Amino acid sequence: MSRLMHAVVACAASALPLSDTPMPAPARLVPLLVAAALFMENLDGTVISTALPAIASTFGVPSSTAGLGMSAYLLTLAVFIPASGWAADRFGTRDVFVAAIAVFTVASLGCALSDDLAMFVTCRVVQGFGGALMTPVGRLAVIRSAPKADLMRVIALITWPALVAPVVAPPLGGLITTYASWRWVFLLNLPLGAVGGVLAWRLIANDRANAPPRLDAAGLLLSGIGLFGVMAGVEALGQPKPLLAAGSACIGVGATALWATVRHARRSPQPILQLSALRLPSFSVSVVAGSLTRTAIGVAPFLVPLLFQVGFGMSAFRSGLLFFALTAGNLGMKTFVTPILRRFGFRRVLIVNTVGVALSACACALLSPATPLPFILLVMLACGLTRSMQFTCLNTLAFADVPKSEMAGANTLFSTAQQLSMGLGVAFGALALNGAAWLREGSLASDSGVGHPVGDFRVAFVLVALLALTSLPAYVRLPRDAGATLGTRT
């Protein structure tokens, strides 16, 4: 298992561009360690998707019911991320990060040993709690320790887990389930968590606030209800047979709670979600407009495999192989992100690349079963390249102008928005497919993917392109010197 950890770290290291002033060895190891831990957490969020039938068989329940384990994990992530900034300020980044790894790892063991659905779902909730602290606190440890001049490089590094994990998770989960057991999906986390926890304790500084704030219980409750309601609502609407009344009610309650959260944050002296960083154009654009782009980008891991398997009739194995071209684009772009941003600046890159994201979605809409294989691979590569560039730009620009004193609050708000937008991506893809089916025949498809011809996918990809373009005006209005503190061209 140590080889797997070394492979993850080596892959991460290859994504870290070199510079004329390399970071000191300990400083370089921190982002590598955090990237490996975040890969473990991101992978776990989606790897069980292909293992659900086997899990359902073990527990003697339908696959749709076993899916509660996946939903419980993602919803718990969304609910508890707002508490991460307070926890880091109160107990220290190292202590919280190590504790989060420990909770996540022990819960993984509980998932592997579960003998009924109730125990499995409970352990997934505990896993989600650990993951909700691990991701934002790990990012906070990196951006607090990195000088501004190195911020682009380290953000590029810790961004790749969110890009790669959703792509490799389904085939990896299928491989483990087919040739071993679904329980090994979770047992693999044990050595990774043990090694990661020890290294984190030795390498990460335990930074904490001089005067830790009190926990904003009211804000945490409001934000939890809001995030849970919105996520649960869109998931209900994105089902093959949408629960229109329940989904709409959940979204209504969630939106109201989020509105109340914002009002509370503006009045409270120490809110759980601090909005002060939104005064900075670079941060507000990365959070608000960036959420629209992330939602569009988050559709790909859901929609593309369905297109290949349902629309084109490919096997799951062949579909996975083609989808790996998107992974190659994700990783391949990492080498070029820093020099491109230094040469052209964030504003121009975001404008051009957003158009590229939309065009790559339109290119997916042009694919058919008769499309030559090289062209399909080229389209997947383009999707990966633009996806990687957009993620890295937004994740780096967000913290370019944030003062050190506000970094924890800004990171919490950014992590919350990112988790929400990525979760909405899958729901948007499902809604787009269902909407296309309704336009085509006046009724919704009876099952996810089943009954969806290629034409439905074309409509869905065009809608994804339009969603991506809605963020373009905000990028155009960015100051020309946005991100100049990181050494980019204005």
mmCIF file with all atom_site columns, C-alpha atoms in Angstrom, residues 120-281:
data_model
loop_
_atom_site.group_PDB
_atom_site.id
_atom_site.type_symbol
_atom_site.label_atom_id
_atom_site.label_alt_id
_atom_site.label_comp_id
_atom_site.label_asym_id
_atom_site.label_entity_id
_atom_site.label_seq_id
_atom_site.pdbx_PDB_ins_code
_atom_site.Cartn_x
_atom_site.Cartn_y
_atom_site.Cartn_z
_atom_site.occupancy
_atom_site.B_iso_or_equiv
_atom_site.pdbx_formal_charge
_atom_site.auth_seq_id
_atom_site.auth_comp_id
_atom_site.auth_asym_id
_atom_site.auth_atom_id
_atom_site.pdbx_PDB_model_num
ATOM 1   C CA . PHE A 1 120 ? -22.880 1.410  6.343   1.00 0.00 ? 120 PHE A CA 1
ATOM 2   C CA . VAL A 1 121 ? -24.795 4.683  5.975   1.00 0.00 ? 121 VAL A CA 1
ATOM 3   C CA . THR A 1 122 ? -23.816 5.749  9.504   1.00 0.00 ? 122 THR A CA 1
ATOM 4   C CA . CYS A 1 123 ? -20.135 5.165  8.737   1.00 0.00 ? 123 CYS A CA 1
ATOM 5   C CA . ARG A 1 124 ? -20.484 7.084  5.478   1.00 0.00 ? 124 ARG A CA 1
ATOM 6   C CA . VAL A 1 125 ? -21.896 10.042 7.431   1.00 0.00 ? 125 VAL A CA 1
ATOM 7   C CA . VAL A 1 126 ? -18.862 9.909  9.741   1.00 0.00 ? 126 VAL A CA 1
ATOM 8   C CA . GLN A 1 127 ? -16.618 9.694  6.676   1.00 0.00 ? 127 GLN A CA 1
ATOM 9   C CA . GLY A 1 128 ? -18.315 12.757 5.246   1.00 0.00 ? 128 GLY A CA 1
ATOM 10  C CA . PHE A 1 129 ? -17.682 14.662 8.471   1.00 0.00 ? 129 PHE A CA 1
ATOM 11  C CA . GLY A 1 130 ? -13.973 13.836 8.262   1.00 0.00 ? 130 GLY A CA 1
ATOM 12  C CA . GLY A 1 131 ? -13.859 14.762 4.593   1.00 0.00 ? 131 GLY A CA 1
ATOM 13  C CA . ALA A 1 132 ? -15.661 18.061 5.242   1.00 0.00 ? 132 ALA A CA 1
ATOM 14  C CA . LEU A 1 133 ? -12.748 19.134 7.448   1.00 0.00 ? 133 LEU A CA 1
ATOM 15  C CA . MET A 1 134 ? -9.954  17.439 5.499   1.00 0.00 ? 134 MET A CA 1
ATOM 16  C CA . THR A 1 135 ? -10.389 19.220 2.171   1.00 0.00 ? 135 THR A CA 1
ATOM 17  C CA . PRO A 1 136 ? -10.729 22.891 3.215   1.00 0.00 ? 136 PRO A CA 1
ATOM 18  C CA . VAL A 1 137 ? -8.286  22.655 6.142   1.00 0.00 ? 137 VAL A CA 1
ATOM 19  C CA . GLY A 1 138 ? -5.717  20.930 3.938   1.00 0.00 ? 138 GLY A CA 1
ATOM 20  C CA . ARG A 1 139 ? -6.058  23.716 1.371   1.00 0.00 ? 139 ARG A CA 1
ATOM 21  C CA . LEU A 1 140 ? -5.789  26.290 4.159   1.00 0.00 ? 140 LEU A CA 1
ATOM 22  C CA . ALA A 1 141 ? -2.547  24.726 5.410   1.00 0.00 ? 141 ALA A CA 1
ATOM 23  C CA . VAL A 1 142 ? -1.083  25.034 1.915   1.00 0.00 ? 142 VAL A CA 1
ATOM 24  C CA . ILE A 1 143 ? -2.129  28.601 1.125   1.00 0.00 ? 143 ILE A CA 1
ATOM 25  C CA . ARG A 1 144 ? -1.073  29.799 4.582   1.00 0.00 ? 144 ARG A CA 1
ATOM 26  C CA . SER A 1 145 ? 2.415   28.323 4.214   1.00 0.00 ? 145 SER A CA 1
ATOM 27  C CA . ALA A 1 146 ? 3.038   29.289 0.571   1.00 0.00 ? 146 ALA A CA 1
ATOM 28  C CA . PRO A 1 147 ? 4.456   32.704 -0.386  1.00 0.00 ? 147 PRO A CA 1
ATOM 29  C CA . LYS A 1 148 ? 2.372   34.667 -2.913  1.00 0.00 ? 148 LYS A CA 1
ATOM 30  C CA . ALA A 1 149 ? 4.995   33.979 -5.584  1.00 0.00 ? 149 ALA A CA 1
ATOM 31  C CA . ASP A 1 150 ? 4.461   30.221 -5.189  1.00 0.00 ? 150 ASP A CA 1
ATOM 32  C CA . LEU A 1 151 ? 0.678   30.291 -4.830  1.00 0.00 ? 151 LEU A CA 1
ATOM 33  C CA . MET A 1 152 ? -0.012  29.463 -8.488  1.00 0.00 ? 152 MET A CA 1
ATOM 34  C CA . ARG A 1 153 ? 2.210   26.399 -8.351  1.00 0.00 ? 153 ARG A CA 1
ATOM 35  C CA . VAL A 1 154 ? 0.817   24.948 -5.143  1.00 0.00 ? 154 VAL A CA 1
ATOM 36  C CA . ILE A 1 155 ? -2.821  25.633 -6.085  1.00 0.00 ? 155 ILE A CA 1
ATOM 37  C CA . ALA A 1 156 ? -2.214  23.908 -9.427  1.00 0.00 ? 156 ALA A CA 1
ATOM 38  C CA . LEU A 1 157 ? -0.947  20.926 -7.472  1.00 0.00 ? 157 LEU A CA 1
ATOM 39  C CA . ILE A 1 158 ? -3.788  20.584 -4.970  1.00 0.00 ? 158 ILE A CA 1
ATOM 40  C CA . THR A 1 159 ? -6.400  21.148 -7.703  1.00 0.00 ? 159 THR A CA 1
ATOM 41  C CA . TRP A 1 160 ? -5.651  17.939 -9.578  1.00 0.00 ? 160 TRP A CA 1
ATOM 42  C CA . PRO A 1 161 ? -7.371  15.565 -7.064  1.00 0.00 ? 161 PRO A CA 1
ATOM 43  C CA . ALA A 1 162 ? -10.771 17.173 -7.733  1.00 0.00 ? 162 ALA A CA 1
ATOM 44  C CA . LEU A 1 163 ? -10.166 16.830 -11.477 1.00 0.00 ? 163 LEU A CA 1
ATOM 45  C CA . VAL A 1 164 ? -8.765  13.308 -11.647 1.00 0.00 ? 164 VAL A CA 1
ATOM 46  C CA . ALA A 1 165 ? -10.594 11.455 -8.873  1.00 0.00 ? 165 ALA A CA 1
ATOM 47  C CA . PRO A 1 166 ? -14.121 11.624 -10.402 1.00 0.00 ? 166 PRO A CA 1
ATOM 48  C CA . VAL A 1 167 ? -12.688 10.326 -13.685 1.00 0.00 ? 167 VAL A CA 1
ATOM 49  C CA . VAL A 1 168 ? -10.685 7.362  -12.386 1.00 0.00 ? 168 VAL A CA 1
ATOM 50  C CA . ALA A 1 169 ? -13.090 6.439  -9.575  1.00 0.00 ? 169 ALA A CA 1
ATOM 51  C CA . PRO A 1 170 ? -15.749 4.507  -11.568 1.00 0.00 ? 170 PRO A CA 1
ATOM 52  C CA . PRO A 1 171 ? -13.330 2.184  -13.435 1.00 0.00 ? 171 PRO A CA 1
ATOM 53  C CA . LEU A 1 172 ? -11.229 1.706  -10.289 1.00 0.00 ? 172 LEU A CA 1
ATOM 54  C CA . GLY A 1 173 ? -14.296 0.856  -8.245  1.00 0.00 ? 173 GLY A CA 1
ATOM 55  C CA . GLY A 1 174 ? -15.434 -1.614 -10.891 1.00 0.00 ? 174 GLY A CA 1
ATOM 56  C CA . LEU A 1 175 ? -11.993 -3.235 -11.041 1.00 0.00 ? 175 LEU A CA 1
ATOM 57  C CA . ILE A 1 176 ? -11.779 -3.681 -7.261  1.00 0.00 ? 176 ILE A CA 1
ATOM 58  C CA . THR A 1 177 ? -15.350 -4.953 -6.985  1.00 0.00 ? 177 THR A CA 1
ATOM 59  C CA . THR A 1 178 ? -14.943 -7.413 -9.864  1.00 0.00 ? 178 THR A CA 1
ATOM 60  C CA . TYR A 1 179 ? -11.617 -8.947 -8.884  1.00 0.00 ? 179 TYR A CA 1
ATOM 61  C CA . ALA A 1 180 ? -11.642 -8.537 -5.082  1.00 0.00 ? 180 ALA A CA 1
ATOM 62  C CA . SER A 1 181 ? -14.564 -7.234 -3.010  1.00 0.00 ? 181 SER A CA 1
ATOM 63  C CA . TRP A 1 182 ? -16.348 -3.924 -2.583  1.00 0.00 ? 182 TRP A CA 1
ATOM 64  C CA . ARG A 1 183 ? -14.988 -3.851 0.976   1.00 0.00 ? 183 ARG A CA 1
ATOM 65  C CA . TRP A 1 184 ? -11.499 -3.256 -0.431  1.00 0.00 ? 184 TRP A CA 1
ATOM 66  C CA . VAL A 1 185 ? -12.708 0.060  -1.820  1.00 0.00 ? 185 VAL A CA 1
ATOM 67  C CA . PHE A 1 186 ? -12.641 1.247  1.797   1.00 0.00 ? 186 PHE A CA 1
ATOM 68  C CA . LEU A 1 187 ? -9.805  -0.900 3.157   1.00 0.00 ? 187 LEU A CA 1
ATOM 69  C CA . LEU A 1 188 ? -7.399  0.802  0.740   1.00 0.00 ? 188 LEU A CA 1
ATOM 70  C CA . ASN A 1 189 ? -7.871  3.992  2.746   1.00 0.00 ? 189 ASN A CA 1
ATOM 71  C CA . LEU A 1 190 ? -6.338  2.465  5.890   1.00 0.00 ? 190 LEU A CA 1
ATOM 72  C CA . PRO A 1 191 ? -2.633  2.487  4.893   1.00 0.00 ? 191 PRO A CA 1
ATOM 73  C CA . LEU A 1 192 ? -3.064  5.753  3.008   1.00 0.00 ? 192 LEU A CA 1
ATOM 74  C CA . GLY A 1 193 ? -4.671  7.403  6.019   1.00 0.00 ? 193 GLY A CA 1
ATOM 75  C CA . ALA A 1 194 ? -2.068  6.041  8.440   1.00 0.00 ? 194 ALA A CA 1
ATOM 76  C CA . VAL A 1 195 ? 0.892   7.246  6.368   1.00 0.00 ? 195 VAL A CA 1
ATOM 77  C CA . GLY A 1 196 ? -0.781  10.564 5.579   1.00 0.00 ? 196 GLY A CA 1
ATOM 78  C CA . GLY A 1 197 ? -1.625  11.238 9.224   1.00 0.00 ? 197 GLY A CA 1
ATOM 79  C CA . VAL A 1 198 ? 1.935   10.612 10.420  1.00 0.00 ? 198 VAL A CA 1
ATOM 80  C CA . LEU A 1 199 ? 3.455   12.785 7.688   1.00 0.00 ? 199 LEU A CA 1
ATOM 81  C CA . ALA A 1 200 ? 0.931   15.573 8.291   1.00 0.00 ? 200 ALA A CA 1
ATOM 82  C CA . TRP A 1 201 ? 1.758   15.623 12.000  1.00 0.00 ? 201 TRP A CA 1
ATOM 83  C CA . ARG A 1 202 ? 5.460   16.006 11.211  1.00 0.00 ? 202 ARG A CA 1
ATOM 84  C CA . LEU A 1 203 ? 5.282   18.457 8.296   1.00 0.00 ? 203 LEU A CA 1
ATOM 85  C CA . ILE A 1 204 ? 2.341   20.828 8.815   1.00 0.00 ? 204 ILE A CA 1
ATOM 86  C CA . ALA A 1 205 ? 2.576   23.785 11.185  1.00 0.00 ? 205 ALA A CA 1
ATOM 87  C CA . ASN A 1 206 ? -0.230  24.025 13.724  1.00 0.00 ? 206 ASN A CA 1
ATOM 88  C CA . ASP A 1 207 ? -1.297  27.591 12.884  1.00 0.00 ? 207 ASP A CA 1
ATOM 89  C CA . ARG A 1 208 ? -4.248  28.893 14.872  1.00 0.00 ? 208 ARG A CA 1
ATOM 90  C CA . ALA A 1 209 ? -5.875  32.237 15.611  1.00 0.00 ? 209 ALA A CA 1
ATOM 91  C CA . ASN A 1 210 ? -4.497  34.267 18.518  1.00 0.00 ? 210 ASN A CA 1
ATOM 92  C CA . ALA A 1 211 ? -8.045  34.923 19.703  1.00 0.00 ? 211 ALA A CA 1
ATOM 93  C CA . PRO A 1 212 ? -10.148 31.982 18.432  1.00 0.00 ? 212 PRO A CA 1
ATOM 94  C CA . PRO A 1 213 ? -13.773 32.947 17.734  1.00 0.00 ? 213 PRO A CA 1
ATOM 95  C CA . ARG A 1 214 ? -16.737 31.307 19.430  1.00 0.00 ? 214 ARG A CA 1
ATOM 96  C CA . LEU A 1 215 ? -18.662 28.797 17.361  1.00 0.00 ? 215 LEU A CA 1
ATOM 97  C CA . ASP A 1 216 ? -21.497 30.503 15.483  1.00 0.00 ? 216 ASP A CA 1
ATOM 98  C CA . ALA A 1 217 ? -24.055 27.782 16.193  1.00 0.00 ? 217 ALA A CA 1
ATOM 99  C CA . ALA A 1 218 ? -26.941 29.691 14.623  1.00 0.00 ? 218 ALA A CA 1
ATOM 100 C CA . GLY A 1 219 ? -24.985 30.307 11.420  1.00 0.00 ? 219 GLY A CA 1
ATOM 101 C CA . LEU A 1 220 ? -23.862 26.677 11.257  1.00 0.00 ? 220 LEU A CA 1
ATOM 102 C CA . LEU A 1 221 ? -27.449 25.476 11.691  1.00 0.00 ? 221 LEU A CA 1
ATOM 103 C CA . LEU A 1 222 ? -28.806 27.847 9.040   1.00 0.00 ? 222 LEU A CA 1
ATOM 104 C CA . SER A 1 223 ? -26.067 27.056 6.524   1.00 0.00 ? 223 SER A CA 1
ATOM 105 C CA . GLY A 1 224 ? -26.449 23.329 7.198   1.00 0.00 ? 224 GLY A CA 1
ATOM 106 C CA . ILE A 1 225 ? -30.189 23.434 6.545   1.00 0.00 ? 225 ILE A CA 1
ATOM 107 C CA . GLY A 1 226 ? -29.644 25.562 3.452   1.00 0.00 ? 226 GLY A CA 1
ATOM 108 C CA . LEU A 1 227 ? -26.930 23.418 1.889   1.00 0.00 ? 227 LEU A CA 1
ATOM 109 C CA . PHE A 1 228 ? -28.701 20.164 2.773   1.00 0.00 ? 228 PHE A CA 1
ATOM 110 C CA . GLY A 1 229 ? -31.989 21.430 1.360   1.00 0.00 ? 229 GLY A CA 1
ATOM 111 C CA . VAL A 1 230 ? -30.545 22.625 -1.945  1.00 0.00 ? 230 VAL A CA 1
ATOM 112 C CA . MET A 1 231 ? -28.404 19.505 -2.465  1.00 0.00 ? 231 MET A CA 1
ATOM 113 C CA . ALA A 1 232 ? -31.227 17.120 -1.534  1.00 0.00 ? 232 ALA A CA 1
ATOM 114 C CA . GLY A 1 233 ? -33.699 19.052 -3.673  1.00 0.00 ? 233 GLY A CA 1
ATOM 115 C CA . VAL A 1 234 ? -31.653 19.043 -6.853  1.00 0.00 ? 234 VAL A CA 1
ATOM 116 C CA . GLU A 1 235 ? -30.872 15.360 -6.331  1.00 0.00 ? 235 GLU A CA 1
ATOM 117 C CA . ALA A 1 236 ? -34.594 14.637 -6.075  1.00 0.00 ? 236 ALA A CA 1
ATOM 118 C CA . LEU A 1 237 ? -35.293 16.612 -9.261  1.00 0.00 ? 237 LEU A CA 1
ATOM 119 C CA . GLY A 1 238 ? -32.465 14.842 -11.075 1.00 0.00 ? 238 GLY A CA 1
ATOM 120 C CA . GLN A 1 239 ? -33.824 11.343 -10.446 1.00 0.00 ? 239 GLN A CA 1
ATOM 121 C CA . PRO A 1 240 ? -35.059 9.250  -13.418 1.00 0.00 ? 240 PRO A CA 1
ATOM 122 C CA . LYS A 1 241 ? -38.572 9.803  -12.081 1.00 0.00 ? 241 LYS A CA 1
ATOM 123 C CA . PRO A 1 242 ? -38.212 13.286 -10.564 1.00 0.00 ? 242 PRO A CA 1
ATOM 124 C CA . LEU A 1 243 ? -39.840 13.941 -7.201  1.00 0.00 ? 243 LEU A CA 1
ATOM 125 C CA . LEU A 1 244 ? -41.109 17.345 -8.268  1.00 0.00 ? 244 LEU A CA 1
ATOM 126 C CA . ALA A 1 245 ? -43.013 18.306 -5.125  1.00 0.00 ? 245 ALA A CA 1
ATOM 127 C CA . ALA A 1 246 ? -40.401 17.058 -2.652  1.00 0.00 ? 246 ALA A CA 1
ATOM 128 C CA . GLY A 1 247 ? -37.495 18.431 -4.681  1.00 0.00 ? 247 GLY A CA 1
ATOM 129 C CA . SER A 1 248 ? -39.062 21.850 -5.097  1.00 0.00 ? 248 SER A CA 1
ATOM 130 C CA . ALA A 1 249 ? -39.933 22.009 -1.398  1.00 0.00 ? 249 ALA A CA 1
ATOM 131 C CA . CYS A 1 250 ? -36.389 21.093 -0.366  1.00 0.00 ? 250 CYS A CA 1
ATOM 132 C CA . ILE A 1 251 ? -34.901 23.713 -2.686  1.00 0.00 ? 251 ILE A CA 1
ATOM 133 C CA . GLY A 1 252 ? -37.335 26.326 -1.378  1.00 0.00 ? 252 GLY A CA 1
ATOM 134 C CA . VAL A 1 253 ? -36.465 25.582 2.250   1.00 0.00 ? 253 VAL A CA 1
ATOM 135 C CA . GLY A 1 254 ? -32.760 25.439 1.422   1.00 0.00 ? 254 GLY A CA 1
ATOM 136 C CA . ALA A 1 255 ? -32.758 28.711 -0.501  1.00 0.00 ? 255 ALA A CA 1
ATOM 137 C CA . THR A 1 256 ? -34.636 30.442 2.320   1.00 0.00 ? 256 THR A CA 1
ATOM 138 C CA . ALA A 1 257 ? -32.153 29.120 4.877   1.00 0.00 ? 257 ALA A CA 1
ATOM 139 C CA . LEU A 1 258 ? -29.196 30.272 2.764   1.00 0.00 ? 258 LEU A CA 1
ATOM 140 C CA . TRP A 1 259 ? -30.760 33.735 2.460   1.00 0.00 ? 259 TRP A CA 1
ATOM 141 C CA . ALA A 1 260 ? -31.126 33.771 6.247   1.00 0.00 ? 260 ALA A CA 1
ATOM 142 C CA . THR A 1 261 ? -27.492 32.638 6.540   1.00 0.00 ? 261 THR A CA 1
ATOM 143 C CA . VAL A 1 262 ? -26.334 35.641 4.511   1.00 0.00 ? 262 VAL A CA 1
ATOM 144 C CA . ARG A 1 263 ? -28.423 38.047 6.619   1.00 0.00 ? 263 ARG A CA 1
ATOM 145 C CA . HIS A 1 264 ? -27.061 36.474 9.781   1.00 0.00 ? 264 HIS A CA 1
ATOM 146 C CA . ALA A 1 265 ? -23.470 36.679 8.499   1.00 0.00 ? 265 ALA A CA 1
ATOM 147 C CA . ARG A 1 266 ? -23.847 40.405 7.833   1.00 0.00 ? 266 ARG A CA 1
ATOM 148 C CA . ARG A 1 267 ? -25.055 41.059 11.369  1.00 0.00 ? 267 ARG A CA 1
ATOM 149 C CA . SER A 1 268 ? -22.950 38.646 13.416  1.00 0.00 ? 268 SER A CA 1
ATOM 150 C CA . PRO A 1 269 ? -19.503 39.825 14.583  1.00 0.00 ? 269 PRO A CA 1
ATOM 151 C CA . GLN A 1 270 ? -17.999 36.342 14.074  1.00 0.00 ? 270 GLN A CA 1
ATOM 152 C CA . PRO A 1 271 ? -20.163 34.421 11.565  1.00 0.00 ? 271 PRO A CA 1
ATOM 153 C CA . ILE A 1 272 ? -19.455 30.832 10.545  1.00 0.00 ? 272 ILE A CA 1
ATOM 154 C CA . LEU A 1 273 ? -19.421 31.999 6.902   1.00 0.00 ? 273 LEU A CA 1
ATOM 155 C CA . GLN A 1 274 ? -17.443 35.222 6.622   1.00 0.00 ? 274 GLN A CA 1
ATOM 156 C CA . LEU A 1 275 ? -18.455 37.319 3.615   1.00 0.00 ? 275 LEU A CA 1
ATOM 157 C CA . SER A 1 276 ? -15.853 40.082 3.942   1.00 0.00 ? 276 SER A CA 1
ATOM 158 C CA . ALA A 1 277 ? -13.603 38.628 1.222   1.00 0.00 ? 277 ALA A CA 1
ATOM 159 C CA . LEU A 1 278 ? -16.411 39.113 -1.321  1.00 0.00 ? 278 LEU A CA 1
ATOM 160 C CA . ARG A 1 279 ? -15.452 42.797 -1.419  1.00 0.00 ? 279 ARG A CA 1
ATOM 161 C CA . LEU A 1 280 ? -12.382 41.716 -3.424  1.00 0.00 ? 280 LEU A CA 1
ATOM 162 C CA . PRO A 1 281 ? -13.227 41.410 -7.157  1.00 0.00 ? 281 PRO A CA 1
#
